[in-house]
Amino acid sequence: MEEDLALVRAVPDSFPEALVRGPRPHIDLDEARAQHGRYVRTLVDAGYAVDVIATDENHPDCPFVEDVAVVLEHVAVVTRPGAASRRGEAEPVAASLAAHRTLRRIEPPGTLDGGDVLTIGDQCFVGRSARSNADGIRQFARFAAEDGRATTPVDVSGVLHLKSAVSCLDDQTLLVGPGTVPETMFAGFTIIPKVESEIHLASTLRMRNGRLLMTANAPGTAERVASRGVGVDLIDMSEFQAVDGGLTCLSILLSN
Ligand code: CIR
């Protein structure tokens, strides 16, 4: 029987030192762990078997597992994150994925963050961001082609990753932060704009039970999405948002 698996990584004591683009925020570690616990419970309730990878104190950003591997149908691409301080996060995640997929690896000088890869059906859109460079995108495109998928690079501005800008509500509908990507790259999709003041707050995670998890501090955008008949669940992830994280970045979801 097909099983849907979620890989997550526990929050280290060093999490308040996670990378951040703006001024360093105050992070409440207990609250971060409580929020992570609720995120994991939501995945369990949605029917995922959750594999919790041990944390790593030397890597404050390690709960953001999405950035170190991209899982396709047959292969998993182990990335080489754009931030050098994050490169040591990949191996335990790769070890866990090796049981499920053939591994491919992004090699220097390529860099790629999984947060820049948006897969919809047989298409992969990859953000050209501060974290993912042209060589990394070229290497990724080769691996995606092995998996039968075409890759389209997309310029990203004003946010960390492509998936901070664009998320997928279903195979035809995208939620997009106005001004973050050239929308012409997504011709053929229905585009729902995020509420302007919520561009950095609204993020989504599409779950196997057909429901959409959304961040609770972007109510205008959640309302816009719910009014289309999508079943929305809200979650407070403020401590992860404070260091530029969204909802997809805290898990890697895969089917077996
Ligand atoms: C970083 O700057 O790398 C982390 N503090 C946040 C990463 C968030 N990842 C994601 O949205 N895919």
CSV table of C-alpha atoms and ligand atoms in Angstrom, one decimal:
chain,number,residue,atom,x,y,z
A,1,MET,CA,0.0,0.0,0.0
A,2,GLU,CA,1.2,3.5,-0.8
A,3,GLU,CA,2.4,5.4,2.3
A,4,ASP,CA,3.0,9.1,2.5
A,5,LEU,CA,6.0,10.0,4.6
A,6,ALA,CA,7.0,13.4,6.1
A,7,LEU,CA,10.6,14.0,7.1
A,8,VAL,CA,11.1,16.7,9.7
A,9,ARG,CA,14.0,17.7,11.9
A,10,ALA,CA,13.8,18.6,15.6
A,11,VAL,CA,14.6,22.1,16.7
A,12,PRO,CA,18.1,22.6,18.2
A,13,ASP,CA,18.8,24.9,21.3
A,14,SER,CA,20.9,26.9,18.8
A,15,PHE,CA,17.8,27.7,16.7
A,16,PRO,CA,17.7,31.4,17.8
A,17,GLU,CA,21.0,31.8,15.9
A,18,ALA,CA,19.4,30.7,12.6
A,19,LEU,CA,20.2,32.8,9.5
A,20,VAL,CA,18.0,35.9,9.0
A,21,ARG,CA,18.0,38.5,6.2
A,22,GLY,CA,17.0,41.4,8.4
A,23,PRO,CA,17.9,42.4,12.0
A,24,ARG,CA,18.1,39.5,14.4
A,25,PRO,CA,14.7,38.9,16.0
A,26,HIS,CA,14.0,37.5,19.5
A,27,ILE,CA,13.2,33.8,19.2
A,28,ASP,CA,11.3,32.1,22.0
A,29,LEU,CA,12.8,28.6,21.8
A,30,ASP,CA,10.0,26.9,23.9
A,31,GLU,CA,7.4,28.5,21.7
A,32,ALA,CA,9.3,27.4,18.5
A,33,ARG,CA,9.3,23.8,19.8
A,34,ALA,CA,5.6,24.0,20.7
A,35,GLN,CA,4.8,25.4,17.2
A,36,HIS,CA,7.0,22.7,15.6
A,37,GLY,CA,5.1,20.0,17.7
A,38,ARG,CA,1.8,21.3,16.4
A,39,TYR,CA,3.1,21.3,12.8
A,40,VAL,CA,4.1,17.6,13.2
A,41,ARG,CA,0.8,16.7,14.8
A,42,THR,CA,-1.0,18.3,11.9
A,43,LEU,CA,0.9,16.1,9.5
A,44,VAL,CA,0.1,13.0,11.6
A,45,ASP,CA,-3.6,14.0,11.6
A,46,ALA,CA,-3.4,14.4,7.8
A,47,GLY,CA,-2.2,10.8,7.5
A,48,TYR,CA,1.6,11.1,7.2
A,49,ALA,CA,4.0,8.7,8.8
A,50,VAL,CA,6.5,11.2,10.3
A,51,ASP,CA,10.2,10.5,10.5
A,52,VAL,CA,11.8,12.9,12.9
A,53,ILE,CA,15.5,13.3,12.2
A,54,ALA,CA,17.7,14.0,15.2
A,55,THR,CA,18.7,17.7,15.5
A,56,ASP,CA,22.2,19.1,15.1
A,57,GLU,CA,23.3,21.9,17.5
A,58,ASN,CA,26.0,22.9,15.0
A,59,HIS,CA,23.3,23.8,12.5
A,60,PRO,CA,20.7,26.3,13.9
A,61,ASP,CA,18.8,26.1,10.6
A,62,CYS,CA,18.5,22.4,10.4
A,63,PRO,CA,14.7,22.2,11.0
A,64,PHE,CA,14.3,23.8,7.5
A,65,VAL,CA,14.8,20.3,5.9
A,66,GLU,CA,13.2,21.3,2.6
A,67,ASP,CA,16.3,23.2,1.6
A,68,VAL,CA,18.7,20.2,1.7
A,69,ALA,CA,16.9,17.8,-0.6
A,70,VAL,CA,14.3,17.8,-3.4
A,71,VAL,CA,12.3,14.6,-3.8
A,72,LEU,CA,11.0,13.7,-7.2
A,73,GLU,CA,9.3,10.5,-8.3
A,74,HIS,CA,12.4,8.3,-8.8
A,75,VAL,CA,15.3,10.4,-7.6
A,76,ALA,CA,16.1,12.7,-4.6
A,77,VAL,CA,18.4,15.5,-5.3
A,78,VAL,CA,20.7,16.3,-2.3
A,79,THR,CA,21.3,20.0,-2.6
A,80,ARG,CA,24.3,22.2,-1.9
A,81,PRO,CA,22.7,25.1,0.0
A,82,GLY,CA,23.7,28.6,-1.0
A,83,ALA,CA,24.5,29.5,2.6
A,84,ALA,CA,27.8,27.8,3.4
A,85,SER,CA,26.8,27.5,7.1
A,86,ARG,CA,24.0,25.2,6.0
A,87,ARG,CA,25.9,22.7,3.9
A,88,GLY,CA,26.5,20.3,6.8
A,89,GLU,CA,22.8,19.8,7.3
A,90,ALA,CA,22.3,17.5,4.3
A,91,GLU,CA,23.8,14.2,5.2
A,92,PRO,CA,21.4,12.9,7.8
A,93,VAL,CA,18.5,13.8,5.6
A,94,ALA,CA,20.2,12.1,2.6
A,95,ALA,CA,20.7,9.0,4.7
A,96,SER,CA,17.0,8.9,5.5
A,97,LEU,CA,16.0,9.5,1.9
A,98,ALA,CA,18.4,6.8,0.6
A,99,ALA,CA,15.9,4.2,1.7
A,100,HIS,CA,13.3,5.7,-0.6
A,101,ARG,CA,14.9,7.2,-3.7
A,102,THR,CA,18.1,7.0,-5.8
A,103,LEU,CA,20.2,9.9,-4.7
A,104,ARG,CA,21.7,12.6,-7.0
A,105,ARG,CA,23.9,15.4,-5.7
A,106,ILE,CA,24.5,19.0,-6.6
A,107,GLU,CA,28.3,19.5,-6.8
A,108,PRO,CA,30.4,22.7,-6.6
A,109,PRO,CA,30.3,25.3,-7.9
A,110,GLY,CA,26.6,24.7,-8.0
A,111,THR,CA,24.3,25.9,-5.2
A,112,LEU,CA,20.7,25.1,-4.8
A,113,ASP,CA,18.2,25.5,-1.9
A,114,GLY,CA,15.2,23.2,-2.0
A,115,GLY,CA,13.0,26.2,-1.1
A,116,ASP,CA,13.7,27.4,-4.7
A,117,VAL,CA,12.2,24.3,-6.3
A,118,LEU,CA,8.4,24.3,-7.0
A,119,THR,CA,7.3,21.0,-8.6
A,120,ILE,CA,3.9,21.0,-10.3
A,121,GLY,CA,3.0,17.8,-12.2
A,122,ASP,CA,5.9,17.2,-14.6
A,123,GLN,CA,7.2,20.7,-14.4
A,124,CYS,CA,9.9,22.1,-12.0
A,125,PHE,CA,10.1,25.9,-11.6
A,126,VAL,CA,13.4,26.8,-10.0
A,127,GLY,CA,14.1,30.2,-8.4
A,128,ARG,CA,17.2,32.2,-9.4
A,129,SER,CA,17.7,33.6,-6.0
A,130,ALA,CA,20.5,34.7,-3.7
A,131,ARG,CA,20.8,31.0,-2.7
A,132,SER,CA,20.5,29.1,-6.0
A,133,ASN,CA,22.9,29.8,-8.8
A,134,ALA,CA,22.9,29.1,-12.6
A,135,ASP,CA,25.2,26.0,-12.2
A,136,GLY,CA,23.1,24.5,-9.5
A,137,ILE,CA,19.9,25.0,-11.6
A,138,ARG,CA,21.7,23.4,-14.6
A,139,GLN,CA,22.7,20.4,-12.6
A,140,PHE,CA,19.2,20.1,-11.1
A,141,ALA,CA,17.6,20.3,-14.6
A,142,ARG,CA,19.6,17.3,-15.7
A,143,PHE,CA,18.4,15.2,-12.7
A,144,ALA,CA,14.9,16.4,-13.2
A,145,ALA,CA,15.0,15.3,-16.8
A,146,GLU,CA,16.0,11.8,-15.7
A,147,ASP,CA,12.8,11.9,-13.7
A,148,GLY,CA,10.8,13.0,-16.8
A,149,ARG,CA,10.4,16.6,-15.7
A,150,ALA,CA,11.2,19.9,-17.5
A,151,THR,CA,12.9,22.8,-15.5
A,152,THR,CA,12.0,26.4,-15.9
A,153,PRO,CA,14.2,29.0,-14.1
A,154,VAL,CA,12.4,31.9,-12.6
A,155,ASP,CA,13.8,35.2,-11.3
A,156,VAL,CA,12.9,35.9,-7.6
A,157,SER,CA,13.0,39.2,-5.9
A,158,GLY,CA,12.3,40.6,-2.5
A,159,VAL,CA,11.9,37.2,-0.8
A,160,LEU,CA,14.3,34.4,0.2
A,161,HIS,CA,13.2,31.6,-2.1
A,162,LEU,CA,10.8,30.9,-5.0
A,163,LYS,CA,8.5,29.1,-2.6
A,164,SER,CA,8.4,32.2,-0.4
A,165,ALA,CA,6.9,33.9,-3.5
A,166,VAL,CA,4.8,31.2,-5.1
A,167,SER,CA,2.9,28.3,-3.6
A,168,CYS,CA,0.7,25.7,-5.1
A,169,LEU,CA,-2.9,25.4,-4.1
A,170,ASP,CA,-3.6,22.6,-6.6
A,171,ASP,CA,-2.1,21.6,-9.9
A,172,GLN,CA,-3.8,24.6,-11.7
A,173,THR,CA,-3.8,27.3,-9.0
A,174,LEU,CA,-0.9,29.3,-7.6
A,175,LEU,CA,-0.8,31.7,-4.7
A,176,VAL,CA,1.7,34.5,-5.7
A,177,GLY,CA,3.2,37.5,-3.8
A,178,PRO,CA,2.6,40.5,-6.1
A,179,GLY,CA,5.9,41.8,-7.5
A,180,THR,CA,8.1,38.8,-6.4
A,181,VAL,CA,8.2,36.9,-9.7
A,182,PRO,CA,7.4,37.6,-13.4
A,183,GLU,CA,3.9,36.1,-13.5
A,184,THR,CA,4.3,35.5,-17.3
A,185,MET,CA,6.4,32.5,-16.3
A,186,PHE,CA,3.3,30.9,-15.0
A,187,ALA,CA,1.0,31.3,-18.1
A,188,GLY,CA,-1.8,28.8,-18.0
A,189,PHE,CA,-2.1,28.8,-14.2
A,190,THR,CA,-4.8,30.6,-12.3
A,191,ILE,CA,-3.0,33.1,-10.0
A,192,ILE,CA,-4.4,34.2,-6.7
A,193,PRO,CA,-2.5,37.2,-5.4
A,194,LYS,CA,-1.5,37.3,-1.8
A,195,VAL,CA,-2.8,40.3,0.1
A,196,GLU,CA,0.0,42.9,-0.4
A,197,SER,CA,0.7,43.4,3.3
A,198,GLU,CA,0.9,39.7,3.8
A,199,ILE,CA,3.5,38.8,1.1
A,200,HIS,CA,6.1,37.9,3.8
A,201,LEU,CA,3.6,36.2,6.1
A,202,ALA,CA,1.3,34.1,3.9
A,203,SER,CA,2.6,30.6,3.2
A,204,THR,CA,0.9,27.3,2.5
A,205,LEU,CA,1.4,23.6,2.6
A,206,ARG,CA,-0.7,21.3,0.5
A,207,MET,CA,-1.5,18.1,2.4
A,208,ARG,CA,-2.4,14.6,1.3
A,209,ASN,CA,-5.9,14.9,2.9
A,210,GLY,CA,-6.7,17.6,0.4
A,211,ARG,CA,-6.6,20.4,3.0
A,212,LEU,CA,-4.3,23.4,2.8
A,213,LEU,CA,-2.3,24.4,5.8
A,214,MET,CA,-1.8,28.2,6.0
A,215,THR,CA,-0.1,30.6,8.4
A,216,ALA,CA,-2.5,32.2,10.9
A,217,ASN,CA,-1.0,35.7,10.7
A,218,ALA,CA,-2.1,36.2,7.0
A,219,PRO,CA,-5.9,36.1,7.5
A,220,GLY,CA,-6.7,38.2,4.4
A,221,THR,CA,-4.9,35.8,2.1
A,222,ALA,CA,-6.4,32.8,3.9
A,223,GLU,CA,-9.8,34.2,3.4
A,224,ARG,CA,-9.1,34.7,-0.3
A,225,VAL,CA,-8.1,31.1,-0.6
A,226,ALA,CA,-10.9,29.7,1.5
A,227,SER,CA,-13.5,31.7,-0.6
A,228,ARG,CA,-12.5,29.5,-3.5
A,229,GLY,CA,-13.8,26.4,-1.7
A,230,VAL,CA,-10.4,25.2,-0.5
A,231,GLY,CA,-10.4,23.6,3.0
A,232,VAL,CA,-7.9,25.7,5.0
A,233,ASP,CA,-6.3,24.9,8.4
A,234,LEU,CA,-4.5,27.7,10.1
A,235,ILE,CA,-1.3,27.4,12.2
A,236,ASP,CA,0.8,29.9,14.1
A,237,MET,CA,4.5,29.5,13.0
A,238,SER,CA,5.7,33.0,14.0
A,239,GLU,CA,9.1,31.8,15.5
A,240,PHE,CA,10.0,30.2,12.1
A,241,GLN,CA,8.7,33.1,10.1
A,242,ALA,CA,10.9,35.4,12.2
A,243,VAL,CA,14.0,33.7,10.5
A,244,ASP,CA,12.5,33.7,7.0
A,245,GLY,CA,10.9,30.2,7.2
A,246,GLY,CA,7.5,29.3,5.7
A,247,LEU,CA,5.3,26.1,5.9
A,248,THR,CA,6.8,24.0,3.2
A,249,CYS,CA,10.4,24.4,4.5
A,250,LEU,CA,9.8,22.4,7.7
A,251,SER,CA,9.1,19.1,6.0
A,252,ILE,CA,9.9,16.9,3.0
A,253,LEU,CA,6.8,15.1,1.9
A,254,LEU,CA,7.0,11.9,-0.2
A,255,SER,CA,5.0,9.0,-1.4
A,256,ASN,CA,6.3,5.5,-1.4
B,1,CIR,C1,17.7,30.4,6.0
B,1,CIR,O1,18.0,31.6,5.9
B,1,CIR,O2,18.3,29.6,5.3
B,1,CIR,C2,16.7,30.0,7.1
B,1,CIR,N1,16.8,30.8,8.2
B,1,CIR,C3,15.3,29.9,6.5
B,1,CIR,C4,15.1,28.9,5.5
B,1,CIR,C5,13.7,28.8,5.0
B,1,CIR,N2,13.6,27.8,4.0
B,1,CIR,C6,12.6,27.8,3.1
B,1,CIR,O3,11.8,28.7,3.1
B,1,CIR,N3,12.7,26.8,2.2
